Coordinates of N, CA, C and O in Angstrom, one line a residue:
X1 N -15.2 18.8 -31.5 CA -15.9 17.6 -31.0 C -15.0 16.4 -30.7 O -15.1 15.5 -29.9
X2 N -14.1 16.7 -31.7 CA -13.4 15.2 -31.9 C -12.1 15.2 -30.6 O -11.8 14.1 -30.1
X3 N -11.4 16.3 -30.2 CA -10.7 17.0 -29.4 C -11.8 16.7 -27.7 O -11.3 16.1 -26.7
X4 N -12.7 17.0 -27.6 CA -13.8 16.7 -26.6 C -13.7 15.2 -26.2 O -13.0 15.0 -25.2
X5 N -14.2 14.2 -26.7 CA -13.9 12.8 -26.8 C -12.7 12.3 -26.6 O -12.6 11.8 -25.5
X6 N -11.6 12.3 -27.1 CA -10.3 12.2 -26.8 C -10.2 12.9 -25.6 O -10.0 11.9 -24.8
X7 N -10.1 14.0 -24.7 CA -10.3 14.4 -23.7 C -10.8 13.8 -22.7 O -10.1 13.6 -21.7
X8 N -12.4 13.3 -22.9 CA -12.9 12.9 -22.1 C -12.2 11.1 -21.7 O -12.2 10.6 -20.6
X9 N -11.8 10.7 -22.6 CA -11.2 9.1 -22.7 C -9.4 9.2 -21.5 O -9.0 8.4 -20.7
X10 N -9.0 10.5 -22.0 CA -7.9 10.3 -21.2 C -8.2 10.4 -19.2 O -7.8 9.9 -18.2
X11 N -9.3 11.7 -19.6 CA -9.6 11.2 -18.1 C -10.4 10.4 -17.7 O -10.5 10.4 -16.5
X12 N -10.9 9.6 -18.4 CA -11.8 8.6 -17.9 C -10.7 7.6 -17.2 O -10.5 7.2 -16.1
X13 N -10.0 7.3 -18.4 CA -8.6 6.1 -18.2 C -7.7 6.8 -17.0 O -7.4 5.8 -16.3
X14 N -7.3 8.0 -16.4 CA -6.6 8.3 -15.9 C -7.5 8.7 -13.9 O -6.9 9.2 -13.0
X15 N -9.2 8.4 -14.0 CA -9.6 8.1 -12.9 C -9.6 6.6 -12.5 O -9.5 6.1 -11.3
X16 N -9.9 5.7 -14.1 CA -10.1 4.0 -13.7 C -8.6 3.6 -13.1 O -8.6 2.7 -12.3
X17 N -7.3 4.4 -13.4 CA -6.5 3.8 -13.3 C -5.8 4.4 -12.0 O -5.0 3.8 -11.4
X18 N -6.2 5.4 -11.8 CA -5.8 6.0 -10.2 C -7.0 5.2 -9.0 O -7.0 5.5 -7.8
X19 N -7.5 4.4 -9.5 CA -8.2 4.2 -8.2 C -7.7 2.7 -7.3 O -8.3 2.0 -6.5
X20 N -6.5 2.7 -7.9 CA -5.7 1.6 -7.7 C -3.7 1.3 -7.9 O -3.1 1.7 -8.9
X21 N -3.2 0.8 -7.2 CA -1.7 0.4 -7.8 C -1.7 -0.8 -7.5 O -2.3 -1.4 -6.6
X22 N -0.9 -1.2 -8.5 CA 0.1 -3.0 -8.0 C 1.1 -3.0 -7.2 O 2.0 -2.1 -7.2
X23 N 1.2 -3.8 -6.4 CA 2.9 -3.8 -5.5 C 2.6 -5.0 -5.6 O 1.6 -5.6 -5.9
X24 N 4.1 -5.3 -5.2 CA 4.7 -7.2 -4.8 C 5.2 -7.1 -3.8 O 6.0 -6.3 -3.5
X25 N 4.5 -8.2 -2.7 CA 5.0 -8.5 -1.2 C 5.4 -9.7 -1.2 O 4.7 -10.7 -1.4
X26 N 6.8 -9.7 -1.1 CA 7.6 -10.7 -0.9 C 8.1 -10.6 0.8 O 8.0 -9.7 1.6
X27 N 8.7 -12.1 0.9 CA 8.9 -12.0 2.6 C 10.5 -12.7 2.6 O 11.3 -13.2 1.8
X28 N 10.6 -12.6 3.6 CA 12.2 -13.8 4.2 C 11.6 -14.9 4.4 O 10.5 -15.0 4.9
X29 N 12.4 -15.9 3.9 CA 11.9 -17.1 3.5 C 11.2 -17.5 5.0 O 10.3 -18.3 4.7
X30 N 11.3 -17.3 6.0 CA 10.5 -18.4 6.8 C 9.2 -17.3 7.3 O 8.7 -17.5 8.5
X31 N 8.6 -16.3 6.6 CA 7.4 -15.9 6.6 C 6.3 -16.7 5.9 O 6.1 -16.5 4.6
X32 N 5.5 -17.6 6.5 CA 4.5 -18.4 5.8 C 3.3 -17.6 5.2 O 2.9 -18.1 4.1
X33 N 2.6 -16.3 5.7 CA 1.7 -15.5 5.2 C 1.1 -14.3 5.8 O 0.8 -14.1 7.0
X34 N 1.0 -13.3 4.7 CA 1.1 -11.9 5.0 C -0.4 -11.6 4.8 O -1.1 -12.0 3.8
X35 N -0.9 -10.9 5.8 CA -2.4 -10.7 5.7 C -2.6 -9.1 5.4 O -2.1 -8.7 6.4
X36 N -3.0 -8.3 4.9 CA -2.7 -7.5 4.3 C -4.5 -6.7 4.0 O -5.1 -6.7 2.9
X37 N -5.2 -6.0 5.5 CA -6.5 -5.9 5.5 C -6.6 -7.0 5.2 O -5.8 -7.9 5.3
X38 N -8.0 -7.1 4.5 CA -8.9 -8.0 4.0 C -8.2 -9.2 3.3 O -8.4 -10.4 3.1
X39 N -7.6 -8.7 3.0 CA -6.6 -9.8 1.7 C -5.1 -10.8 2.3 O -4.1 -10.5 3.0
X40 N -5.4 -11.8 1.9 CA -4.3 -12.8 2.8 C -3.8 -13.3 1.9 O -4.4 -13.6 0.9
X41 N -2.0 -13.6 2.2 CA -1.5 -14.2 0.8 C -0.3 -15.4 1.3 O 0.6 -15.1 2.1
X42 N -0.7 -16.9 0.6 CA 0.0 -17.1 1.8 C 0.9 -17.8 0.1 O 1.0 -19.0 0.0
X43 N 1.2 -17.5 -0.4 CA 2.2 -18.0 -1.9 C 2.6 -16.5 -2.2 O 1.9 -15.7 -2.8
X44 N 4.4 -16.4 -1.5 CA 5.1 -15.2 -1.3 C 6.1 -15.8 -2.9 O 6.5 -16.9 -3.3
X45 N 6.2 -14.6 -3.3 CA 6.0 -13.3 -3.3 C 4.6 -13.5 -4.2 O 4.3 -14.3 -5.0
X46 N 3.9 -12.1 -3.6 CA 2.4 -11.7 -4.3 C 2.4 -10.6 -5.1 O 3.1 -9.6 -4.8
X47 N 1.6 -10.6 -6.3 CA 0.9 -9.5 -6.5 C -0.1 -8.9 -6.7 O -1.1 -9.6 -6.9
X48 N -0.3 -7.8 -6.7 CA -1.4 -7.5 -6.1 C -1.7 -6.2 -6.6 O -0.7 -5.6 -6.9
X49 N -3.0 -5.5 -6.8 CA -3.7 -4.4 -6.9 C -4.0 -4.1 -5.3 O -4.5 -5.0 -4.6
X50 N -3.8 -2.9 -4.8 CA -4.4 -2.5 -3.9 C -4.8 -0.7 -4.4 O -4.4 0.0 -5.3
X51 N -6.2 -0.5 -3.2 CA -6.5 0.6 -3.7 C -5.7 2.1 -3.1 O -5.0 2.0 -2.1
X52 N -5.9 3.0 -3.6 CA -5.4 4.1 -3.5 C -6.2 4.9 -2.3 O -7.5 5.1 -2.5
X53 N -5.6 5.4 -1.3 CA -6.0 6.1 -0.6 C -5.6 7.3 0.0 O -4.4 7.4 0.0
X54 N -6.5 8.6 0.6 CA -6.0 9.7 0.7 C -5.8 9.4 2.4 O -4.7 9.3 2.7
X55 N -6.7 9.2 3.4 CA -7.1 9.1 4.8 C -6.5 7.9 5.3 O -5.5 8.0 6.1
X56 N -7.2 6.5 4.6 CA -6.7 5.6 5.3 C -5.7 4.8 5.6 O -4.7 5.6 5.6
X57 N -5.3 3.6 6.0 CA -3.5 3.5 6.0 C -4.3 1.8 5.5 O -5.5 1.4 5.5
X58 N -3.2 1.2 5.3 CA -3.1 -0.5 5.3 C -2.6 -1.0 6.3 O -1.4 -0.7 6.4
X59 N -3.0 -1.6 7.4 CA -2.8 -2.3 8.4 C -2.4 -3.9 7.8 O -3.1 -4.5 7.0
X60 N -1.2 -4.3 8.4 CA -0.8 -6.3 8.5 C -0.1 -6.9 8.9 O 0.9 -6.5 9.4
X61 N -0.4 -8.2 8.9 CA -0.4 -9.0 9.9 C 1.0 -10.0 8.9 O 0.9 -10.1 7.7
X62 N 1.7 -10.3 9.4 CA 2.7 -11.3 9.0 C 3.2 -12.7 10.0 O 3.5 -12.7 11.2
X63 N 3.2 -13.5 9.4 CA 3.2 -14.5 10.3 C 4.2 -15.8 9.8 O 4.3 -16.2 8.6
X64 N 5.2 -16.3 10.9 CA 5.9 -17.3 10.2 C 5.4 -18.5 11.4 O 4.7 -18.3 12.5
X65 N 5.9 -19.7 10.9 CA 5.4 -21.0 11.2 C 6.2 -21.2 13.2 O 7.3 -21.4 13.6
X66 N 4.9 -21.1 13.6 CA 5.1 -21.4 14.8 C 5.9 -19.6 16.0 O 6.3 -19.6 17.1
X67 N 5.8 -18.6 15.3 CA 6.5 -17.5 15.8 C 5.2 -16.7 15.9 O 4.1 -16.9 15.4
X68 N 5.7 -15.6 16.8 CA 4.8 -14.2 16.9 C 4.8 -13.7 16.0 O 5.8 -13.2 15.5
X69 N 3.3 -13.5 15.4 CA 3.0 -12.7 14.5 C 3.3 -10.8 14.6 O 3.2 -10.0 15.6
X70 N 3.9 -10.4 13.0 CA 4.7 -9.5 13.0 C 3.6 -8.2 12.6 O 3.1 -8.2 11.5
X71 N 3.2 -7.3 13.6 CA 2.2 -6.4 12.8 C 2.2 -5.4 12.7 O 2.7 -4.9 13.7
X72 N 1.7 -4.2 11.7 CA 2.0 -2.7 11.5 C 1.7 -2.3 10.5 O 0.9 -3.1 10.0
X73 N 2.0 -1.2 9.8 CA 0.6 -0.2 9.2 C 1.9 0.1 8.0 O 3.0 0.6 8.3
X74 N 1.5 -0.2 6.5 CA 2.3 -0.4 5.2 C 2.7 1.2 5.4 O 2.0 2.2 5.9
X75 N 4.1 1.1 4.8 CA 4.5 2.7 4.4 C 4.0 3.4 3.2 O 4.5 2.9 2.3
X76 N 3.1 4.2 2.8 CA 2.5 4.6 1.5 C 3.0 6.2 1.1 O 3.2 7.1 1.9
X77 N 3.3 6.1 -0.3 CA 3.9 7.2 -0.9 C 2.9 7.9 -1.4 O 1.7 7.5 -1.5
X78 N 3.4 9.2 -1.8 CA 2.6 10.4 -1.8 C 2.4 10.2 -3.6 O 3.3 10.0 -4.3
X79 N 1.2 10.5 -3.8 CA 1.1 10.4 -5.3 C 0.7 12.1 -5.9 O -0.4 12.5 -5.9
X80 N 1.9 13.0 -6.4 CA 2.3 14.0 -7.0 C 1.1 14.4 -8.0 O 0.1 15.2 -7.9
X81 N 1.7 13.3 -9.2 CA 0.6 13.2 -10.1 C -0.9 13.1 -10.2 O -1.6 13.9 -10.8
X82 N -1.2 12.1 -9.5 CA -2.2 12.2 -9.1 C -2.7 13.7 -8.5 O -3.7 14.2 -9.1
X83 N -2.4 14.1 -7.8 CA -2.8 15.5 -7.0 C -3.4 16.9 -8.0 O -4.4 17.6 -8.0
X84 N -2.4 16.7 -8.7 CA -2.2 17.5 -10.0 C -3.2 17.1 -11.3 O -3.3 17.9 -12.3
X85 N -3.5 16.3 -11.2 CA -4.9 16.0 -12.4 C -5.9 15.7 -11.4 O -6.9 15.9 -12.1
X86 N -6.3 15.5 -10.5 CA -7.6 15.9 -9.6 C -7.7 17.1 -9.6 O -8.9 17.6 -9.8
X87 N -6.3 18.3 -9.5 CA -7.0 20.0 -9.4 C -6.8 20.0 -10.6 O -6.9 21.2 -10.5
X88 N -6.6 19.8 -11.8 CA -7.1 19.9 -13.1 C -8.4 19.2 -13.7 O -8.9 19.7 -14.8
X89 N -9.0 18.1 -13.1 CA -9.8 17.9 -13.8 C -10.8 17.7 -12.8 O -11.8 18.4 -12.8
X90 N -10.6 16.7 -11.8 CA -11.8 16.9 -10.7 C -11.7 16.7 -9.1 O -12.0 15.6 -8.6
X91 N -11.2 17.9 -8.4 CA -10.7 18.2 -7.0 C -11.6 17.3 -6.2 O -10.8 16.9 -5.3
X92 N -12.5 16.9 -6.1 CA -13.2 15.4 -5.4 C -12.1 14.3 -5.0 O -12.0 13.5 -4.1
X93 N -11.4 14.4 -5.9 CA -10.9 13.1 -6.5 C -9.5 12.8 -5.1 O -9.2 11.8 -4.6
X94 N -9.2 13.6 -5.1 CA -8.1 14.4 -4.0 C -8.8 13.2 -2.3 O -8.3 12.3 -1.7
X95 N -9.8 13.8 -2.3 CA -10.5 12.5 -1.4 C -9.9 11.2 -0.9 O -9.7 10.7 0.2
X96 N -9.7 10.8 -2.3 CA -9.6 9.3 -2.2 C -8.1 8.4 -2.9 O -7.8 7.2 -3.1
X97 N -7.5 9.6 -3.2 CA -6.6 8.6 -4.2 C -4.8 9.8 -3.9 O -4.1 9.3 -4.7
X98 N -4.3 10.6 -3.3 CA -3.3 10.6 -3.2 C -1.8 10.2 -2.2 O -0.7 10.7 -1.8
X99 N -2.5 9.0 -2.0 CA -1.4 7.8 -1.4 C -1.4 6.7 -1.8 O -2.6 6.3 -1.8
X100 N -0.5 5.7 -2.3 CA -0.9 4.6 -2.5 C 0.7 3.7 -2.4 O 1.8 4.2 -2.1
X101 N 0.6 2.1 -2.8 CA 1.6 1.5 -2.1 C 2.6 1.9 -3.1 O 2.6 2.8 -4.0
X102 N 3.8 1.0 -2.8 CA 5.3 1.5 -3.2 C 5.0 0.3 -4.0 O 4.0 -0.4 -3.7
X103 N 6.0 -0.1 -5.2 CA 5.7 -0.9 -5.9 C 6.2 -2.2 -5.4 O 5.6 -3.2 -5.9
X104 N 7.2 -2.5 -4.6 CA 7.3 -3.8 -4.2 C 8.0 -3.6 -2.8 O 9.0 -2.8 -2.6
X105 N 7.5 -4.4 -1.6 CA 7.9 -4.3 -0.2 C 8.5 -6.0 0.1 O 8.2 -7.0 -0.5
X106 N 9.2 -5.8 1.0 CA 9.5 -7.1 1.6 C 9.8 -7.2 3.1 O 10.7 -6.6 3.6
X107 N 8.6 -8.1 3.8 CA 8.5 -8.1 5.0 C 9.3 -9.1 5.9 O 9.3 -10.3 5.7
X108 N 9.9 -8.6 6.9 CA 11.1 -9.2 7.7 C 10.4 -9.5 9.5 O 10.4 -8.8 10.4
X109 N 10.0 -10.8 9.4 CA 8.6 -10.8 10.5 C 10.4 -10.9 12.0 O 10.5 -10.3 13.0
X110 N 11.4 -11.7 11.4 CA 12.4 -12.2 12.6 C 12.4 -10.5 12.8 O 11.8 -10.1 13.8
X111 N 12.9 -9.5 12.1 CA 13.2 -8.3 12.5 C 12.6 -7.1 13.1 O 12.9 -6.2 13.9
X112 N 11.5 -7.5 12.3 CA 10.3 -6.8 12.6 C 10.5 -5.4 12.5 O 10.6 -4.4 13.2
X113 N 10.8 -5.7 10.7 CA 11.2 -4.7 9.6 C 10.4 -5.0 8.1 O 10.2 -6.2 7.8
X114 N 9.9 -3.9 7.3 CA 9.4 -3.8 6.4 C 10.5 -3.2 5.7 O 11.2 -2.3 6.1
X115 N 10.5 -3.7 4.4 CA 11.6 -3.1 3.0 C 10.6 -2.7 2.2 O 9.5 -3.2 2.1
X116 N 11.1 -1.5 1.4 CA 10.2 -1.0 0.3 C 11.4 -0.3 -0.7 O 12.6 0.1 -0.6
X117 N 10.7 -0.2 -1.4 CA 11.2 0.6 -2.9 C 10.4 1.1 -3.9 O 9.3 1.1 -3.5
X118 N 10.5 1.7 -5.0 CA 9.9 2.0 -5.7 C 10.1 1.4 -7.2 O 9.2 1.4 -8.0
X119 N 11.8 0.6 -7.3 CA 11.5 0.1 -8.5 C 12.8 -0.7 -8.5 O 13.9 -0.1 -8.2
X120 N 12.9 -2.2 -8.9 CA 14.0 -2.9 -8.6 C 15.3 -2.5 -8.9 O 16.2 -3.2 -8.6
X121 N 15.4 -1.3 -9.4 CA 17.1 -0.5 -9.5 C 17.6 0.2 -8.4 O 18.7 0.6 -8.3
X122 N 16.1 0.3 -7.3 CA 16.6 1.9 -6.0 C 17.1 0.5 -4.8 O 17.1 -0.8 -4.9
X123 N 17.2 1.1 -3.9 CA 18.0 -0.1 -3.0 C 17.0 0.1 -2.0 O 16.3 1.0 -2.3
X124 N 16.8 -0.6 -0.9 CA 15.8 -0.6 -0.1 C 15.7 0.3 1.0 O 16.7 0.3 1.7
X125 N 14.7 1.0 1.3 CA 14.3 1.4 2.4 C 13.5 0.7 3.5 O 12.4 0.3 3.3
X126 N 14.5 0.6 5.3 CA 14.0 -0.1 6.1 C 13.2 0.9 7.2 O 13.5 1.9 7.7
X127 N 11.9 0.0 7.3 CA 10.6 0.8 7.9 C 10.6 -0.1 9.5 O 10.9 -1.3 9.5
X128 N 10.4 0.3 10.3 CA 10.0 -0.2 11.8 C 8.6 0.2 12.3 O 8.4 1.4 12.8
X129 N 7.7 -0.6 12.3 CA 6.6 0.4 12.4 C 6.5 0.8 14.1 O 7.1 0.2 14.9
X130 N 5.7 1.8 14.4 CA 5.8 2.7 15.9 C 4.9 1.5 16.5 O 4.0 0.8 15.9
X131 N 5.6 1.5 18.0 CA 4.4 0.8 18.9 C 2.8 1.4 18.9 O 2.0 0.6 19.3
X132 N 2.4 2.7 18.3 CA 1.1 3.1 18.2 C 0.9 2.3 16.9 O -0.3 1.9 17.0
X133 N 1.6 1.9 15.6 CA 1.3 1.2 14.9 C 1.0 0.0 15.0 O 0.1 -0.5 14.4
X134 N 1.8 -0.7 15.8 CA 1.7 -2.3 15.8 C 0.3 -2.1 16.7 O -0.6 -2.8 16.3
X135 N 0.0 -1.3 17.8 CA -1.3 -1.5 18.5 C -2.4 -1.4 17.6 O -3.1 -2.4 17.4
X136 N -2.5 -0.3 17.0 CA -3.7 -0.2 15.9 C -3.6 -1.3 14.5 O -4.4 -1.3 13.7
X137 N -2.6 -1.9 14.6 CA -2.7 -3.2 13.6 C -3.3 -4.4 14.6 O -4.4 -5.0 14.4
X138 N -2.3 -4.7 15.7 CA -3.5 -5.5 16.5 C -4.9 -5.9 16.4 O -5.5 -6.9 16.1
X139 N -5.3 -4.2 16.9 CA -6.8 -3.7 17.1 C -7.5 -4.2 16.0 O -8.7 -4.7 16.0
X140 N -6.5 -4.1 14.7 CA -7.6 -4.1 13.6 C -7.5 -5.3 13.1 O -8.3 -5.5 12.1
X141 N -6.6 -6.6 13.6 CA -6.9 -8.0 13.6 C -7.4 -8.6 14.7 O -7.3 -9.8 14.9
X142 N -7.7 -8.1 15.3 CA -8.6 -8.4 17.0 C -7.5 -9.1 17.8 O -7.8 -9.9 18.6
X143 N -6.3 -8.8 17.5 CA -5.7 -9.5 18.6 C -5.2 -8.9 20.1 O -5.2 -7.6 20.1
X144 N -4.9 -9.2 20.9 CA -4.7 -8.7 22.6 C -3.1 -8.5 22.7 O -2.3 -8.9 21.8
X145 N -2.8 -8.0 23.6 CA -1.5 -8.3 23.5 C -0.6 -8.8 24.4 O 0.6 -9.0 24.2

């Protein structure tokens, strides 16, 4: 019984806690604010919970003072783990939660380059998002081009 409970508690904690990661968006200094879907941050560097997704992507908007706004669809990593305790405990789960952000990105609006990593020791990986990206970021802040 007591084995049951304990059981049930690790996966309880280990669905509350997949249904989300932290990253930090930091920018080059003359990026004034990074819109980020729904969520806008204009006191860089941020952090942040965002949620975990299998389908969808993060579309955003970066913007510095007085320049063309920089836009395109976040790089998201494949979550292993995750994958692997959904087909152990509940394949539903798979749905919604094996992609999620990198732990800290930094957005370069002059370059119109995104930095990511996974953890302040790895050195950065530089992302360019595709012209089908920046259109469907557009689209998804109503802007024209």
């Amino acid at each position: 019984m007591r084995s049951k409970r304990i059981a049930l508690l690790i996966v309880s904690i280990a669905v509350l806690t997949g249904c989300s990661m932290a990253t930090t968006i930091s920018a080059r200094p003359d990026v004034a604010s990074v819109q980020l879907r729904e969520k806008s941050y204009s006191a860089l560097p941020a952090t942040d919970r965002v949620k975990t997704t299998t389908f969808g992507n993060y579309e955003f908007k970066a913007e510095n003072a007085g320049g063309e706004p920089f836009y395109g669809i976040l790089p998201l990593k494949f979550n292993g783990g995750y994958l692997a305790l959904d087909i152990l405990f509940f394949a539903p789960a798979t749905f919604y939660n094996l992609r999620g952000v990198f732990p800290e990105y930094e957005i370069d609006v002059a370059e119109q380059t995104i930095r990511y990593r996974s953890s302040a020791s790895d050195s950065w990986v530089e992302y360019k998002p595709t012209p089908a990206e920046v259109e469907r970021a557009r689209l998804y802040f109503g802007a024209s081009q």
